Coordinates of C-alpha atoms in Angstrom, one line a residue:
X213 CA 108.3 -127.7 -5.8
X214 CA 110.3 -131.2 -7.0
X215 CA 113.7 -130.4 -8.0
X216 CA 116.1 -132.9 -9.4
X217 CA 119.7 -131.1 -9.0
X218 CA 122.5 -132.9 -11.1
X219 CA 126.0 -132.2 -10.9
X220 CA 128.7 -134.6 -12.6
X221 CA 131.3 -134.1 -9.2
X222 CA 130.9 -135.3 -5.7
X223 CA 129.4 -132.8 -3.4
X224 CA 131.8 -134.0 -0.7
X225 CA 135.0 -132.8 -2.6
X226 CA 137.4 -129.9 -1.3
X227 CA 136.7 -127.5 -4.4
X228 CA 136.0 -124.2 -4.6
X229 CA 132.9 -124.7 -7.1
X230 CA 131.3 -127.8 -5.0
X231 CA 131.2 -124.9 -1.9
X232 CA 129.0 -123.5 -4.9
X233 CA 127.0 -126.8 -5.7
X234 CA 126.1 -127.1 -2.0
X235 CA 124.9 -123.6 -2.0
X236 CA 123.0 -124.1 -4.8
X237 CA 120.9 -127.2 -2.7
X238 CA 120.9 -125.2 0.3
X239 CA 118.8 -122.3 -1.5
X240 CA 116.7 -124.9 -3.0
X241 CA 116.2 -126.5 0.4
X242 CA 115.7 -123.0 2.1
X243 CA 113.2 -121.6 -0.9
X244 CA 110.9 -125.6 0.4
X245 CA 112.1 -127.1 -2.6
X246 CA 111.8 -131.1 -2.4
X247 CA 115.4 -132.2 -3.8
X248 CA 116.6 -135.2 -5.7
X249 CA 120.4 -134.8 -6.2
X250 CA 122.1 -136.9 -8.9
X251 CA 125.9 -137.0 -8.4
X252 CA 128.6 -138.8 -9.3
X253 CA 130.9 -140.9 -6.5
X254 CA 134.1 -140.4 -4.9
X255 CA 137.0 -141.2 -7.7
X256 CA 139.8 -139.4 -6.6
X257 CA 141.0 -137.4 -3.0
X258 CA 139.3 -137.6 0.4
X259 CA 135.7 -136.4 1.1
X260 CA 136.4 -132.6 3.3
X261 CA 133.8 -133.6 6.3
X262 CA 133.4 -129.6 6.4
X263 CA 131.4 -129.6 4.0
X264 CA 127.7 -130.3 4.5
X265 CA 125.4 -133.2 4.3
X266 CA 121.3 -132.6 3.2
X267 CA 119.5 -134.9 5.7
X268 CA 116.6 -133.4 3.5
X269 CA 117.8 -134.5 0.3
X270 CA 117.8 -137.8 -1.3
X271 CA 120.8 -138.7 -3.1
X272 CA 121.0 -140.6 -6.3
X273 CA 124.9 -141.4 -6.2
X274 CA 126.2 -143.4 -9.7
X275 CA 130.1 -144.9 -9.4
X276 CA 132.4 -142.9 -11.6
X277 CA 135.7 -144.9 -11.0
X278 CA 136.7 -145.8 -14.5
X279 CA 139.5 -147.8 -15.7
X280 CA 142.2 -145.0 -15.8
X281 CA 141.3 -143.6 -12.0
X282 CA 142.1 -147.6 -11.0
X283 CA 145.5 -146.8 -12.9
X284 CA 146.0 -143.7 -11.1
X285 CA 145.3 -145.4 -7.6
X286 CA 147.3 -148.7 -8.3
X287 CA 150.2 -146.4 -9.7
X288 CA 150.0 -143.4 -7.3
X289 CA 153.7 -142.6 -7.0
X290 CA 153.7 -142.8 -11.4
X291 CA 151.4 -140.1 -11.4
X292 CA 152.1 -138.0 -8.2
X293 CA 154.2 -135.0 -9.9
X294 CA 154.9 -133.2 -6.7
X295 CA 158.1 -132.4 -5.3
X296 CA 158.7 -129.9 -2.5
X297 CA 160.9 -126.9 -3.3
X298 CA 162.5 -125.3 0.1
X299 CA 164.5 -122.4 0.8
X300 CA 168.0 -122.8 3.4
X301 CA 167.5 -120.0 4.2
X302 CA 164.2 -120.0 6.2
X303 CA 162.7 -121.9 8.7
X304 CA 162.7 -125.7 7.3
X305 CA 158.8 -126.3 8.3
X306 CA 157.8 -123.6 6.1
X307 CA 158.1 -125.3 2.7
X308 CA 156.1 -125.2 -0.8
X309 CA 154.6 -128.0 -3.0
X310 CA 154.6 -127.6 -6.7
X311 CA 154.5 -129.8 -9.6
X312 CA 157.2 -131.3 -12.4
X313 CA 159.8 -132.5 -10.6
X314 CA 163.2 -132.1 -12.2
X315 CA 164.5 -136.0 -11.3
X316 CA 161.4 -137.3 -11.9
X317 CA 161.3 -136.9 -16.0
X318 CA 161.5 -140.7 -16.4
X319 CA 158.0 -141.5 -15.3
X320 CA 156.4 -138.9 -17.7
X321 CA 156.8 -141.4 -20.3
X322 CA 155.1 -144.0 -18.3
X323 CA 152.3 -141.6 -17.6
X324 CA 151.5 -140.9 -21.2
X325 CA 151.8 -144.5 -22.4
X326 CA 149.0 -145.3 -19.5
X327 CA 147.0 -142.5 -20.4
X328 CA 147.2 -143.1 -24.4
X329 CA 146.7 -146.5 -24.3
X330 CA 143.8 -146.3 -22.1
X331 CA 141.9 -144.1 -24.3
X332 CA 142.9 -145.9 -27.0
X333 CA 140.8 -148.7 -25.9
X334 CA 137.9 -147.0 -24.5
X335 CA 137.4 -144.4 -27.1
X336 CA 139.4 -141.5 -29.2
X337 CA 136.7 -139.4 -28.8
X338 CA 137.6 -136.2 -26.3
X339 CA 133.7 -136.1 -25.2
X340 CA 134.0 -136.7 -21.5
X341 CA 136.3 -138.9 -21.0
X342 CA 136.9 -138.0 -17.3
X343 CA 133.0 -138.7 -16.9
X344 CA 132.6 -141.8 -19.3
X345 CA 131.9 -144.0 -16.7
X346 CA 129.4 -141.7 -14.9
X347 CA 127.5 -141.6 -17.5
X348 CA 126.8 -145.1 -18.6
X349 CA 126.0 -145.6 -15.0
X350 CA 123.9 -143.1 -14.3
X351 CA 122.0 -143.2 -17.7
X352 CA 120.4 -146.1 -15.7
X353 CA 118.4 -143.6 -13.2
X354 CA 114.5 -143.8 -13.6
X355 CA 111.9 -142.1 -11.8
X356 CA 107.9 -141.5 -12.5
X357 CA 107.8 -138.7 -10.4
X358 CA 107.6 -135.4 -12.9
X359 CA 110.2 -133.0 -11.8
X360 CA 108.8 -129.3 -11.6
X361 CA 112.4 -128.6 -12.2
X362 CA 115.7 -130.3 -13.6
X363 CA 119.2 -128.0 -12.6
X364 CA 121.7 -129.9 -14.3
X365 CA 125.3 -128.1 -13.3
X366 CA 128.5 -127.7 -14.8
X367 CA 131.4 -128.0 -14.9
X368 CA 131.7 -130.9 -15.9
X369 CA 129.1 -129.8 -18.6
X370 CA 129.2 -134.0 -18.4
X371 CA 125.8 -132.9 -15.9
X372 CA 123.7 -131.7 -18.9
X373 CA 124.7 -134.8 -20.9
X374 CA 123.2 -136.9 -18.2
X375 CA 119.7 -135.0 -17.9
X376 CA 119.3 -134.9 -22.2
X377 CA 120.2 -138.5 -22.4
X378 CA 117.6 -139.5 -19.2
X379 CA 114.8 -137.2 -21.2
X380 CA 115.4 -138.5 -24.4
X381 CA 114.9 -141.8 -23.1
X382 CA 112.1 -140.5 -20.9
X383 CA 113.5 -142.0 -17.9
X384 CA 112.7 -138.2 -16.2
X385 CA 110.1 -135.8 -17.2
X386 CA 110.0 -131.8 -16.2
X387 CA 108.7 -129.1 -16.6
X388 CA 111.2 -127.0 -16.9
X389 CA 114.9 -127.6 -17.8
X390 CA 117.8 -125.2 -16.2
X391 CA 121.3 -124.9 -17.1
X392 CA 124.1 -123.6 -15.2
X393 CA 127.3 -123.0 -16.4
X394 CA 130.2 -122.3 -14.7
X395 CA 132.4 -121.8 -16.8
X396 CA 132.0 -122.6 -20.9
X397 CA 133.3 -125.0 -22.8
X398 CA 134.7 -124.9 -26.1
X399 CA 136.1 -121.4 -25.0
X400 CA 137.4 -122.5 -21.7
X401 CA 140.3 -120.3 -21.0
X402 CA 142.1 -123.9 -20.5
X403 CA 141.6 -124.0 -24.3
X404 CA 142.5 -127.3 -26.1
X405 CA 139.3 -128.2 -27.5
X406 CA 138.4 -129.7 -30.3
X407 CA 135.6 -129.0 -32.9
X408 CA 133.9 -131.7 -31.7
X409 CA 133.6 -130.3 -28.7
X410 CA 132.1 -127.3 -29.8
X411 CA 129.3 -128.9 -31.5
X412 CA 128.9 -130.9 -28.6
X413 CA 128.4 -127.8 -26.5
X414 CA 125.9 -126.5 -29.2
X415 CA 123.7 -129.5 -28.7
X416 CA 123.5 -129.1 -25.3
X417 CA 122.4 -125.6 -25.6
X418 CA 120.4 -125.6 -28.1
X419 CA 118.2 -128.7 -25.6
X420 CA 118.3 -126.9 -22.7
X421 CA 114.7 -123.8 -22.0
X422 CA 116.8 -121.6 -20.3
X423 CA 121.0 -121.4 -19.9
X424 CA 123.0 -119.4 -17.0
X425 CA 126.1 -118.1 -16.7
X426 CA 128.0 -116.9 -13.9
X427 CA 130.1 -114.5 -15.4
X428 CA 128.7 -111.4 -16.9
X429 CA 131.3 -111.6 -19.7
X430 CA 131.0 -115.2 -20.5
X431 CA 127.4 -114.5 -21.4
X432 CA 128.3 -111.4 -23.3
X433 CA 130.9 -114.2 -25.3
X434 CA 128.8 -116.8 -25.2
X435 CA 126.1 -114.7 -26.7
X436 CA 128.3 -113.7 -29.8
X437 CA 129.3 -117.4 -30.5
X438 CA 126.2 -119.1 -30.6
X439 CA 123.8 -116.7 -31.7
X440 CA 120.7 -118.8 -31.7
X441 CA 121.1 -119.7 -27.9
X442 CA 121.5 -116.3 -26.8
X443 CA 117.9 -115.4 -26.8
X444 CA 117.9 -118.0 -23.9
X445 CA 120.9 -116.9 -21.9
X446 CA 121.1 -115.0 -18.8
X447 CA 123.6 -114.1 -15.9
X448 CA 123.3 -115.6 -12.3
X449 CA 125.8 -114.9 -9.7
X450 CA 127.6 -117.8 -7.9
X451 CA 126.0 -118.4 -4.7
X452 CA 128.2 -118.4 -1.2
X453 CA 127.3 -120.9 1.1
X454 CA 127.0 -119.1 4.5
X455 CA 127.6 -115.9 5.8
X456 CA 130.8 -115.1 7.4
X457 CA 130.7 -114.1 10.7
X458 CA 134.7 -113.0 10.4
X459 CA 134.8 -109.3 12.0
X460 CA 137.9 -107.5 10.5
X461 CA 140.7 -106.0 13.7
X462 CA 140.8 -102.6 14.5
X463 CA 143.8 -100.1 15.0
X464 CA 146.0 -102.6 12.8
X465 CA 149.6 -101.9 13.3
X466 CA 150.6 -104.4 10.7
X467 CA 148.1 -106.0 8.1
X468 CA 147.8 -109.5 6.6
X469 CA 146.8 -110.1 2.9
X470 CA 145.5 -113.5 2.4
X471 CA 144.9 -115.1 -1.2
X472 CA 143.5 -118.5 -1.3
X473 CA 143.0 -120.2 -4.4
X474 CA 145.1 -121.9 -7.1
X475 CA 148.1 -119.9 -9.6
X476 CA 148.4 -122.0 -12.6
X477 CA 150.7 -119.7 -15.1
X478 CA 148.6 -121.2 -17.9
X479 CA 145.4 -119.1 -16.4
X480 CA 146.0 -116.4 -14.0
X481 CA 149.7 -114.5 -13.1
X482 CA 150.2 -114.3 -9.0
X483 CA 154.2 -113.4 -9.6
X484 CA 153.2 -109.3 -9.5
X485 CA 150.7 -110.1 -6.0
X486 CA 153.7 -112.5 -4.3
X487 CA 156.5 -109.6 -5.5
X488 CA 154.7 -106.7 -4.1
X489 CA 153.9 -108.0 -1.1
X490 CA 157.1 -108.8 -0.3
X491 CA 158.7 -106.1 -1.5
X492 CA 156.0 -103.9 0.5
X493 CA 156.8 -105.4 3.8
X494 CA 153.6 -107.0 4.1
X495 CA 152.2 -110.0 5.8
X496 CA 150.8 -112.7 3.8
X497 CA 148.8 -116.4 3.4
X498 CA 149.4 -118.0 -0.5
X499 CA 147.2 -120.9 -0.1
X500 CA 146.6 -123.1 -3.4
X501 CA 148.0 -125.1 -6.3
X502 CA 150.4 -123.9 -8.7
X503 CA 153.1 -124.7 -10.9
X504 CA 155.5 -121.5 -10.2
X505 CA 157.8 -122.1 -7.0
X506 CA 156.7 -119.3 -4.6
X507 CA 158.8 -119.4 -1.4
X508 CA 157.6 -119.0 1.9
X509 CA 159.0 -115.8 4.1
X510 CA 159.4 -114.9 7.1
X511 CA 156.5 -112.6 6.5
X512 CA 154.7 -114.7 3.4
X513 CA 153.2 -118.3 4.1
X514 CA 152.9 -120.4 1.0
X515 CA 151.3 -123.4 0.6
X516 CA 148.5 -125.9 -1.3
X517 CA 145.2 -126.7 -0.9
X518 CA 143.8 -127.1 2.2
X519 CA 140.3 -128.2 4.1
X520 CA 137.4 -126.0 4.2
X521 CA 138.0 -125.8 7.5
X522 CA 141.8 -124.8 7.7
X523 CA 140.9 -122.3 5.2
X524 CA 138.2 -120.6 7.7
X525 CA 140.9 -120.1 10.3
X526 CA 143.2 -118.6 7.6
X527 CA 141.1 -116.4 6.7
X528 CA 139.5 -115.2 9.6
X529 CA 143.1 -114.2 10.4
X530 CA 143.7 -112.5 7.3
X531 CA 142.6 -108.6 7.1
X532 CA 142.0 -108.3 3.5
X533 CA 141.0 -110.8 1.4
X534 CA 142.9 -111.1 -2.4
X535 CA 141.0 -111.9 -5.9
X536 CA 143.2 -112.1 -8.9
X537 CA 141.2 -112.2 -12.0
X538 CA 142.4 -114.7 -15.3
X539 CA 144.7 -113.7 -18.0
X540 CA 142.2 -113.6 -20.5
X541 CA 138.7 -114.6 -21.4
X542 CA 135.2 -114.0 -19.4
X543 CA 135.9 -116.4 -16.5
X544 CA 135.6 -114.9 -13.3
X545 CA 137.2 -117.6 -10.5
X546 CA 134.4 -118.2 -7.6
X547 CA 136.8 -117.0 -4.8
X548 CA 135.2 -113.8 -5.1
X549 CA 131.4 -114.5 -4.7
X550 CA 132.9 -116.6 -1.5
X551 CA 135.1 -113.7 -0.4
X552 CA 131.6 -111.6 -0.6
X553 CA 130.2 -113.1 2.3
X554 CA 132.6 -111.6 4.8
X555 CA 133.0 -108.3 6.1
X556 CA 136.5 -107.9 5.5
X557 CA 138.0 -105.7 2.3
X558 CA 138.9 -107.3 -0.6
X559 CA 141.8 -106.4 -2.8
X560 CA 140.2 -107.2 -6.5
X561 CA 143.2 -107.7 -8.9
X562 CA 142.6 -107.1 -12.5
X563 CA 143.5 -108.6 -15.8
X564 CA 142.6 -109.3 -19.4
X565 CA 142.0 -106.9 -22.2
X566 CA 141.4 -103.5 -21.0
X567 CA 137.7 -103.9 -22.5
X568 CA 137.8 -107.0 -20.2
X569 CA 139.1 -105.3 -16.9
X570 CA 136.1 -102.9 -18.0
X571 CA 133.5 -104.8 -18.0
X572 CA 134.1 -106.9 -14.7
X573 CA 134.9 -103.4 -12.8
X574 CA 131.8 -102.0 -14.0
X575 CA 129.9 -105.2 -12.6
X576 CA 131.1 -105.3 -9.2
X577 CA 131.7 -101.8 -8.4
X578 CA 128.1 -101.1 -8.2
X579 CA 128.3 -103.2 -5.1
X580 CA 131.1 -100.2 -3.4
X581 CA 132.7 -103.1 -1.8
X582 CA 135.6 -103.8 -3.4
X583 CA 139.4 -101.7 -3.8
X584 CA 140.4 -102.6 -7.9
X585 CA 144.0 -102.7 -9.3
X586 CA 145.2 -104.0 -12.0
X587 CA 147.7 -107.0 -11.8
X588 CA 151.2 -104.7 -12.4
X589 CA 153.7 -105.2 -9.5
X590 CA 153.8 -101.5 -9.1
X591 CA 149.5 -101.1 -8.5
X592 CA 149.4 -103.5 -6.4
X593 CA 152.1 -101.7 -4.3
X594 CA 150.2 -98.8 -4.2
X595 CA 147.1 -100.9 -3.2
X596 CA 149.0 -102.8 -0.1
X597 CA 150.5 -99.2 1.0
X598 CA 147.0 -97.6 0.9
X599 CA 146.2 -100.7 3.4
X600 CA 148.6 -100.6 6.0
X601 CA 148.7 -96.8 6.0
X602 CA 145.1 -97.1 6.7
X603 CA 143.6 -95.3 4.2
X604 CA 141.5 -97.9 3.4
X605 CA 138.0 -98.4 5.3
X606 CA 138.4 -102.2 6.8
X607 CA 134.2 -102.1 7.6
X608 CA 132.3 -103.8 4.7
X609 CA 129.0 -105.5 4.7
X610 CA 128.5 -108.8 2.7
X611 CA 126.8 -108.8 -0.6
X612 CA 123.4 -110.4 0.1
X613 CA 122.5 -110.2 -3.7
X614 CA 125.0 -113.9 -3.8
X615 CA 123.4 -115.5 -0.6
X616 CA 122.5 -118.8 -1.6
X617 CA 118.7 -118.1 -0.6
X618 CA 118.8 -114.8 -3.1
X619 CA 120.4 -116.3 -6.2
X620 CA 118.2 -119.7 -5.8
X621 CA 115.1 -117.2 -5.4
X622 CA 116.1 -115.7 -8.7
X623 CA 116.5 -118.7 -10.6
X624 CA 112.7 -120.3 -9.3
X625 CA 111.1 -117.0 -10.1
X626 CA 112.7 -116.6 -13.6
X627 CA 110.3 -118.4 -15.0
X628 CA 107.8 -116.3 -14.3
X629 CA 109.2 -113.0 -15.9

């Protein structure tokens, strides 16, 4: 089968959905899929060499370094927000990176004169303005092959753009048309959308044969708001890339909880995780991005983002693995479809509506392989003392239901139903 996988990021970026985009090729590769990958190139960061290359893939590659990202690299200390914030009373090397500076206010007005007058002259309109310039470039792609199947995968939904431009202009042909989405648009719990945006996103959907979601409550959402889509809809998991072959310790006389991913206040509360693990004595890793300033412990490590491969070692030396769920909305963060390919327990905090919380713990419990609480300072207590009292059973079994090979399966055989 010819598949033409497109994805508006750079496969070779640290993020937690690209470890998702490259399991999404490696199914394809290992279900003897011939891939074409359309991507966009490197605009921002440094390429993480742990993640993979597909020898067996050929890559399409269109530059996406617009005018603004020259900005941002010729004016990196304008736009770097980051301060570190230490406490005297701990060891100095352990220190924590978070954002808005408090002597740094004078360049914020810099920023958004930049950033204003840049789209200014480009364009008012909100429609991906990150991926502008990805997409005139690679609205140039042309192949005569006919693709048995397009996967064009958001975010940015910028991907499904790209594939309903190239087959209006028939510069591709399929057979069948796929589209994943991560996470929605319009109602993004990042909210600040405009109408136009929503139409936008209704016009994508209403193009596409078949649409995916990975959250089982974004499609039940997603459903509601456009009605005449939902007949199309359907719920895939996020794939994890590789099983991990972490074994969790035995006769633990103390027990480290490990959360790695990013705390924005705007999206999901870690203040009731970080105060009951202190207060409980615990051992713990904060690894991520954030804009409240946790303090590292003598018992708690906090710090940002990392390379896949630090974050292996950290957590193969964590015992129990920590989700936190968002504040609100369908979204479920891809940490825990990752976290399911280990063998160690996982602490699944819960938030949202309690018709929310329902519906998510209804979904994975079925899988008996996670221990739920709901994000209050005093459940998670109980949850971290049910731990290192050993109550808990520390032997679980991956969820092979989101190996890469299983979800791609899924998605090729769909068509068939």
């Amino acid at each position: 089968m010819k598949v033409l996988y497109v994805v508006g990021t750079n496969l070779s970026k640290n993020t937690s959905a690209n470890i998702s985009h490259n399991a999404y090729v490696k199914g394809l590769l290992e279900n003897d899929c011939q891939v074409d990958i359309l991507m966009s190139s490197s605009s921002w960061g440094e390429s993480d060499e742990s993640l993979p290359t597909w020898k067996e893939a050929t890559y399409f590659i269109y530059n996406s370094v617009s005018l603004i990202d020259r900005f941002k690299i010729k004016f990196k200390n304008i736009f770097d927000k980051k301060v570190i914030i230490k406490d005297e009373n701990i060891d100095k090397t352990k220190l924590r990176t978070v954002v808005s500076a408090p002597n740094d206010n004078w360049k914020e007005p810099i920023r958004n004169l930049i950033k204003k007058s840049y789209e200014f002259i480009s364009n008012k309109s909100q429609l991906y303005k990150l991926e502008r310039t990805w997409l005139k470039n690679a609205s140039c792609f042309k192949i005569n092959t006919e693709y048995d199947l397009i996967i064009s995968n958001s975010s940015p939904a910028a991907s499904h753009k790209l594939v309903l431009n190239l087959l209006s202009k028939k510069n591709i042909t399929a057979k069948r048309w796929v589209q994943i989405w991560e996470d929605p648009w319009f109602y993004d719990i990042y909210g600040g959308n405009s109408e136009e945006v929503k139409q936008e996103e209704h016009k994508l959907l209403q193009a596409a044969k078949e649409i995916f979601y990975v959250s089982v409550l974004t499609l039940q959402y997603q459903k509601i708001h456009f009605p005449d889509c939902a007949h199309k809809m359907e719920h895939i998991p996020l794939p994890f890339l590789q099983l991990s072959e972490n074994k969790p310790r035995k006769n633990l006389e103390s027990c480290i909880f490990g959360y790695f991913g990013d705390f924005y206040s705007r999206t999901r509360n870690l203040q009731p995780f970080y105060e009951a693990l202190r207060e409980g004595g615990a051992s713990g890793y904060i690894y991520g991005d954030g804009d409240i300033p946790l303090l590292s412990t003598s018992d708690v490590q906090v710090h940002g983002r990392v390379t896949l491969d630090k974050l292996a070692k950290l957590q193969d030396e964590s015992d129990v693995l920590v989700h936190l769920c968002n504040l609100q909305g369908g979204q479920i963060p891809g940490k825990i479809y990752h976290y399911s390919a280990t063998t160690k327990p996982i602490l699944f905090i819960l938030d949202g509506t309690t018709k929310e919380m329902l519906i998510i713990k209804n979904y994975f419990k079925n899988y008996n392989r996670y221990h739920f609480c709901e994000n209050r300072k005093e459940d998670i207590l109980k949850s971290i003392k049910s731990f290192l009292t050993g109550n808990e059973n520390f032997d679980k079994q991956p969820v092979h239901e989101y190996q890469h090979i299983q979800v791609i399966s899924k998605l090729l055989n769909n068509n068939e139903q």
